[in-house]
mmCIF file of C-alpha atoms in Angstrom:
data_model
loop_
_atom_site.group_PDB
_atom_site.id
_atom_site.type_symbol
_atom_site.label_atom_id
_atom_site.label_comp_id
_atom_site.label_asym_id
_atom_site.label_seq_id
_atom_site.Cartn_x
_atom_site.Cartn_y
_atom_site.Cartn_z
ATOM 1 C CA MET A 1 170.015 60.444 114.941
ATOM 2 C CA HIS A 2 167.949 59.679 112.207
ATOM 3 C CA TYR A 3 165.541 62.036 109.891
ATOM 4 C CA GLN A 4 163.070 59.276 107.980
ATOM 5 C CA ASP A 5 163.004 60.579 103.860
ATOM 6 C CA ALA A 6 159.538 62.369 103.958
ATOM 7 C CA TYR A 7 160.228 64.749 106.871
ATOM 8 C CA ILE A 8 163.874 65.362 105.116
ATOM 9 C CA LYS A 9 162.178 66.133 101.258
ATOM 10 C CA THR A 10 160.338 69.102 103.751
ATOM 11 C CA PHE A 11 163.433 71.009 103.458
ATOM 12 C CA GLN A 12 164.446 73.247 100.661
ATOM 13 C CA GLY A 13 168.287 72.751 100.397
ATOM 14 C CA LEU A 14 170.867 74.129 99.925
ATOM 15 C CA PRO A 15 170.749 77.337 98.184
ATOM 16 C CA HIS A 16 174.099 77.189 96.808
ATOM 17 C CA ALA A 17 176.259 74.836 97.975
ATOM 18 C CA ILE A 18 180.237 73.878 97.252
ATOM 19 C CA GLN A 19 179.709 73.514 93.415
ATOM 20 C CA VAL A 20 177.810 76.561 92.465
ATOM 21 C CA GLU A 21 179.892 78.497 95.349
ATOM 22 C CA ARG A 22 182.871 77.557 93.695
ATOM 23 C CA ASP A 23 181.170 78.213 90.616
ATOM 24 C CA LYS A 24 179.971 82.710 91.904
ATOM 25 C CA LEU A 25 183.584 82.650 93.127
ATOM 26 C CA ASN A 26 185.725 81.227 90.130
ATOM 27 C CA LYS A 27 188.471 79.892 92.333
ATOM 28 C CA TYR A 28 188.576 75.599 91.490
ATOM 29 C CA GLY A 29 190.981 73.295 93.247
ATOM 30 C CA PRO A 30 192.560 74.964 96.210
ATOM 31 C CA PRO A 31 190.765 76.038 99.771
ATOM 32 C CA LEU A 32 188.291 78.966 100.133
ATOM 33 C CA LEU A 33 189.896 81.711 102.235
ATOM 34 C CA GLY A 34 188.671 83.370 104.753
ATOM 35 C CA CYS A 35 188.843 85.857 108.121
ATOM 36 C CA THR A 36 187.357 86.735 111.822
ATOM 37 C CA ILE A 37 187.719 90.452 112.264
ATOM 38 C CA LYS A 38 190.260 91.549 114.898
ATOM 39 C CA PRO A 39 190.495 93.519 117.657
ATOM 40 C CA LYS A 40 187.065 92.287 117.980
ATOM 41 C CA LEU A 41 185.925 95.033 120.145
ATOM 42 C CA GLU A 42 187.020 98.734 120.374
ATOM 43 C CA LEU A 43 187.143 99.786 116.743
ATOM 44 C CA SER A 44 185.006 102.110 114.932
ATOM 45 C CA ALA A 45 182.915 101.473 112.488
ATOM 46 C CA LYS A 46 185.305 103.312 109.966
ATOM 47 C CA SER A 47 188.047 101.366 111.414
ATOM 48 C CA TYR A 48 186.839 98.030 111.217
ATOM 49 C CA ASP A 49 185.345 97.992 108.122
ATOM 50 C CA ARG A 50 189.186 99.397 106.436
ATOM 51 C CA VAL A 51 190.028 96.102 107.592
ATOM 52 C CA VAL A 52 187.615 94.833 105.633
ATOM 53 C CA TYR A 53 188.371 96.525 102.997
ATOM 54 C CA GLU A 54 191.721 96.294 103.307
ATOM 55 C CA CYS A 55 191.248 92.080 103.303
ATOM 56 C CA LEU A 56 189.492 92.080 100.944
ATOM 57 C CA ARG A 57 191.485 94.087 98.884
ATOM 58 C CA GLY A 58 194.401 90.997 99.103
ATOM 59 C CA ILE A 59 191.117 89.237 97.184
ATOM 60 C CA LEU A 60 190.356 86.986 100.962
ATOM 61 C CA ASP A 61 187.271 84.808 99.925
ATOM 62 C CA PHE A 62 185.102 87.030 102.704
ATOM 63 C CA THR A 63 185.604 88.441 106.131
ATOM 64 C CA LYS A 64 183.165 87.470 109.234
ATOM 65 C CA ASP A 65 182.160 89.506 112.126
ATOM 66 C CA ASP A 66 183.051 87.146 115.274
ATOM 67 C CA GLU A 67 179.232 86.681 117.651
ATOM 68 C CA ASN A 68 180.569 89.938 119.613
ATOM 69 C CA VAL A 69 180.198 92.607 117.175
ATOM 70 C CA ASN A 70 177.466 94.380 117.617
ATOM 71 C CA SER A 71 175.963 97.379 118.542
ATOM 72 C CA GLN A 72 178.090 99.085 121.681
ATOM 73 C CA SER A 73 178.263 102.248 122.100
ATOM 74 C CA PHE A 74 182.367 102.241 120.100
ATOM 75 C CA MET A 75 179.970 101.053 116.503
ATOM 76 C CA ARG A 76 176.683 101.469 116.505
ATOM 77 C CA CYS A 77 174.999 98.197 114.157
ATOM 78 C CA ARG A 78 173.776 100.739 111.611
ATOM 79 C CA ASP A 79 177.642 102.502 110.914
ATOM 80 C CA HIS A 80 178.855 99.513 111.211
ATOM 81 C CA PHE A 81 176.482 98.107 107.963
ATOM 82 C CA LEU A 82 176.397 100.806 106.301
ATOM 83 C CA PHE A 83 180.446 100.963 106.341
ATOM 84 C CA TYR A 84 180.475 97.225 106.034
ATOM 85 C CA GLY A 85 178.288 97.809 102.734
ATOM 86 C CA GLU A 86 180.724 100.872 101.418
ATOM 87 C CA ALA A 87 183.847 98.646 102.082
ATOM 88 C CA ILE A 88 182.010 95.661 100.160
ATOM 89 C CA TYR A 89 181.216 97.163 96.974
ATOM 90 C CA LYS A 90 183.990 99.334 96.685
ATOM 91 C CA VAL A 91 186.027 96.035 96.846
ATOM 92 C CA GLN A 92 183.423 94.776 93.993
ATOM 93 C CA ALA A 93 184.328 97.945 91.961
ATOM 94 C CA GLU A 94 188.169 97.698 92.489
ATOM 95 C CA THR A 95 188.003 93.369 91.818
ATOM 96 C CA GLY A 96 185.159 91.984 90.625
ATOM 97 C CA PHE A 97 184.393 90.560 93.272
ATOM 98 C CA THR A 98 181.060 90.111 95.929
ATOM 99 C CA VAL A 99 181.379 88.864 99.554
ATOM 100 C CA ASN A 100 178.183 89.575 102.130
ATOM 101 C CA THR A 101 176.135 87.429 104.134
ATOM 102 C CA SER A 102 172.908 86.485 105.417
ATOM 103 C CA LEU A 103 169.474 85.049 106.478
ATOM 104 C CA ALA A 104 168.988 81.520 104.147
ATOM 105 C CA HIS A 105 165.345 82.952 102.767
ATOM 106 C CA TYR A 106 167.301 86.353 101.925
ATOM 107 C CA CYS A 107 170.475 84.563 101.149
ATOM 108 C CA ARG A 108 168.146 82.692 98.198
ATOM 109 C CA ASP A 109 166.933 84.940 96.685
ATOM 110 C CA ASN A 110 169.174 87.195 96.919
ATOM 111 C CA GLY A 111 172.413 85.324 95.460
ATOM 112 C CA LEU A 112 174.477 85.345 98.536
ATOM 113 C CA LEU A 113 176.460 82.712 100.844
ATOM 114 C CA LEU A 114 175.329 82.449 104.204
ATOM 115 C CA HIS A 115 177.983 80.971 106.764
ATOM 116 C CA ILE A 116 177.084 79.205 110.270
ATOM 117 C CA HIS A 117 179.619 80.100 113.238
ATOM 118 C CA HIS A 118 179.576 77.677 116.033
ATOM 119 C CA ALA A 119 179.064 80.088 118.379
ATOM 120 C CA MET A 120 178.806 78.152 122.101
ATOM 121 C CA HIS A 121 180.269 75.604 120.875
ATOM 122 C CA ALA A 122 182.511 75.014 123.965
ATOM 123 C CA VAL A 123 179.665 74.916 126.280
ATOM 124 C CA ILE A 124 176.746 72.599 123.997
ATOM 125 C CA ASP A 125 178.810 70.149 122.414
ATOM 126 C CA ARG A 126 182.595 69.953 123.817
ATOM 127 C CA GLN A 127 182.358 68.687 127.217
ATOM 128 C CA LYS A 128 182.130 65.167 126.883
ATOM 129 C CA ASN A 129 179.820 64.164 129.440
ATOM 130 C CA HIS A 130 177.128 66.474 128.084
ATOM 131 C CA ASP A 131 174.163 65.149 125.977
ATOM 132 C CA MET A 132 174.872 66.716 123.162
ATOM 133 C CA HIS A 133 176.905 65.993 120.463
ATOM 134 C CA PHE A 134 178.087 68.545 117.816
ATOM 135 C CA ARG A 135 177.060 65.923 114.845
ATOM 136 C CA VAL A 136 173.484 66.699 116.090
ATOM 137 C CA LEU A 137 173.973 70.119 115.723
ATOM 138 C CA ALA A 138 175.623 69.304 112.621
ATOM 139 C CA LYS A 139 172.841 68.213 110.412
ATOM 140 C CA ALA A 140 170.655 70.610 111.986
ATOM 141 C CA LEU A 141 172.322 73.387 110.252
ATOM 142 C CA HIS A 142 172.262 71.446 106.964
ATOM 143 C CA PHE A 143 168.655 71.591 107.347
ATOM 144 C CA SER A 144 169.136 75.367 107.670
ATOM 145 C CA ALA A 145 170.575 75.569 104.023
ATOM 146 C CA GLY A 146 174.333 77.187 105.892
ATOM 147 C CA ASP A 147 177.150 77.152 102.820
ATOM 148 C CA HIS A 148 179.778 77.610 105.111
ATOM 149 C CA VAL A 149 179.499 75.327 109.044
ATOM 150 C CA HIS A 150 182.759 75.129 111.826
ATOM 151 C CA SER A 151 183.956 72.117 111.862
ATOM 152 C CA GLY A 152 187.135 72.058 114.435
ATOM 153 C CA THR A 153 190.568 72.009 112.385
ATOM 154 C CA VAL A 154 191.985 69.103 114.431
ATOM 155 C CA VAL A 155 195.384 71.081 114.341
ATOM 156 C CA GLY A 156 195.444 74.785 115.708
ATOM 157 C CA GLN A 157 193.818 76.308 118.768
ATOM 158 C CA LEU A 158 189.960 75.036 118.060
ATOM 159 C CA GLU A 159 191.583 71.171 117.645
ATOM 160 C CA GLY A 160 189.734 68.087 118.340
ATOM 161 C CA GLU A 161 189.622 64.544 117.629
ATOM 162 C CA ARG A 162 191.141 63.913 114.278
ATOM 163 C CA GLU A 163 188.099 60.488 113.676
ATOM 164 C CA ILE A 164 185.337 63.068 114.955
ATOM 165 C CA ALA A 165 185.935 66.420 113.152
ATOM 166 C CA LEU A 166 186.371 64.420 109.914
ATOM 167 C CA GLY A 167 183.081 62.769 110.528
ATOM 168 C CA PHE A 168 181.882 65.986 110.564
ATOM 169 C CA VAL A 169 182.949 66.476 107.720
ATOM 170 C CA ASP A 170 181.393 64.130 105.489
ATOM 171 C CA LEU A 171 178.251 64.955 106.950
ATOM 172 C CA LEU A 172 178.482 67.921 106.230
ATOM 173 C CA CYS A 173 179.079 67.059 102.434
ATOM 174 C CA ASP A 174 177.158 64.833 101.459
ATOM 175 C CA ASP A 175 173.637 65.947 100.475
ATOM 176 C CA PHE A 176 169.638 65.408 101.567
ATOM 177 C CA ILE A 177 169.453 62.374 100.009
ATOM 178 C CA GLU A 178 171.405 61.878 96.680
ATOM 179 C CA LYS A 179 174.840 60.779 97.483
ATOM 180 C CA ASP A 180 176.031 64.152 95.517
ATOM 181 C CA ARG A 181 179.132 65.682 97.423
ATOM 182 C CA SER A 182 178.866 68.732 95.299
ATOM 183 C CA ARG A 183 175.423 69.745 96.548
ATOM 184 C CA GLY A 184 177.154 69.455 100.524
ATOM 185 C CA VAL A 185 178.684 72.030 103.230
ATOM 186 C CA LEU A 186 181.748 74.029 103.483
ATOM 187 C CA PRO A 187 183.225 73.042 106.265
ATOM 188 C CA ILE A 188 185.489 75.993 107.957
ATOM 189 C CA ALA A 189 188.495 75.502 109.880
ATOM 190 C CA SER A 190 189.627 78.101 111.790
ATOM 191 C CA GLY A 191 190.631 78.301 115.022
ATOM 192 C CA GLY A 192 194.379 79.405 116.089
ATOM 193 C CA ILE A 193 195.809 78.485 112.918
ATOM 194 C CA HIS A 194 198.217 79.861 110.395
ATOM 195 C CA ILE A 195 200.018 79.086 107.293
ATOM 196 C CA TRP A 196 202.670 76.780 108.711
ATOM 197 C CA HIS A 197 198.974 74.629 109.936
ATOM 198 C CA LEU A 198 198.424 74.229 105.275
ATOM 199 C CA PRO A 199 200.147 71.029 104.678
ATOM 200 C CA SER A 200 198.211 69.315 107.866
ATOM 201 C CA LEU A 201 194.793 70.672 107.468
ATOM 202 C CA THR A 202 195.035 69.794 103.962
ATOM 203 C CA GLU A 203 195.596 66.454 104.501
ATOM 204 C CA ILE A 204 192.806 65.951 107.242
ATOM 205 C CA PHE A 205 190.642 67.768 105.172
ATOM 206 C CA GLY A 206 191.337 67.870 101.047
ATOM 207 C CA ASP A 207 190.554 70.747 99.215
ATOM 208 C CA ASP A 208 186.838 71.563 99.608
ATOM 209 C CA PHE A 209 186.678 73.622 102.798
ATOM 210 C CA VAL A 210 187.862 77.207 103.980
ATOM 211 C CA LEU A 211 190.380 78.292 105.592
ATOM 212 C CA GLN A 212 189.496 81.024 108.443
ATOM 213 C CA PHE A 213 192.511 82.881 108.802
ATOM 214 C CA GLY A 214 192.109 85.601 111.910
ATOM 215 C CA ARG A 215 195.333 86.994 113.539
ATOM 216 C CA GLY A 216 197.289 84.826 110.835
ATOM 217 C CA THR A 217 196.023 87.727 108.365
ATOM 218 C CA LEU A 218 195.753 90.760 111.013
ATOM 219 C CA GLU A 219 199.277 90.959 112.392
ATOM 220 C CA HIS A 220 201.408 90.524 109.236
ATOM 221 C CA PRO A 221 204.003 93.634 109.570
ATOM 222 C CA TRP A 222 203.532 95.005 105.620
ATOM 223 C CA GLY A 223 199.638 95.595 106.808
ATOM 224 C CA ASN A 224 196.030 93.193 106.013
ATOM 225 C CA ALA A 225 196.255 93.324 101.931
ATOM 226 C CA PRO A 226 200.524 91.862 101.825
ATOM 227 C CA SER A 227 199.952 89.288 104.887
ATOM 228 C CA VAL A 228 196.220 88.071 102.734
ATOM 229 C CA VAL A 229 198.147 88.093 99.212
ATOM 230 C CA ALA A 230 200.915 85.759 101.347
ATOM 231 C CA ASN A 231 198.092 83.040 103.079
#
């Protein structure tokens, strides 16, 4: 799929992109480290956000709510939002780091990063006889000004063909017009990966990507914060 330059220039572009995100986090060289909170369901708002606090206190770069997390009887959205904010500001006060996410314009206006998860990926584009390809979605997600977009891992649970995954990465890391990879989107390796996959992942993706460990962070026998340090 090809877009005309005149059409592309009507989009604002990325609010932050790779280089600005590294500048904000003051983290250069290695991949960024994130985590999807587990278990996704049945934790109370206070318990869930205690896990968030422990992970961020262990110096994760960010945490992520999965698509299943919404307003349910055991964790109402408002309670979750308030406890989440409390956890973030507590960690910020203790460490100096800020972690958050919201919609693209809100992110741009308030200096926040936008993380885009690929929910429905298995239904929409993973079937080989389907008429949709993730490369098309990746272009659209690039236009939507996401700083992170899930790309698959090649190894681990969300593995895929190496050449296809690297094609996504090249596309995501490109700017709209000028070929400056520092203005690109950070691909995310997420799904069934752990620390032993790190050599393969860095060999595949290089340095400019996000390592997102879920169980790899939250199943450590010493707790969440020590697990983050170990990773």
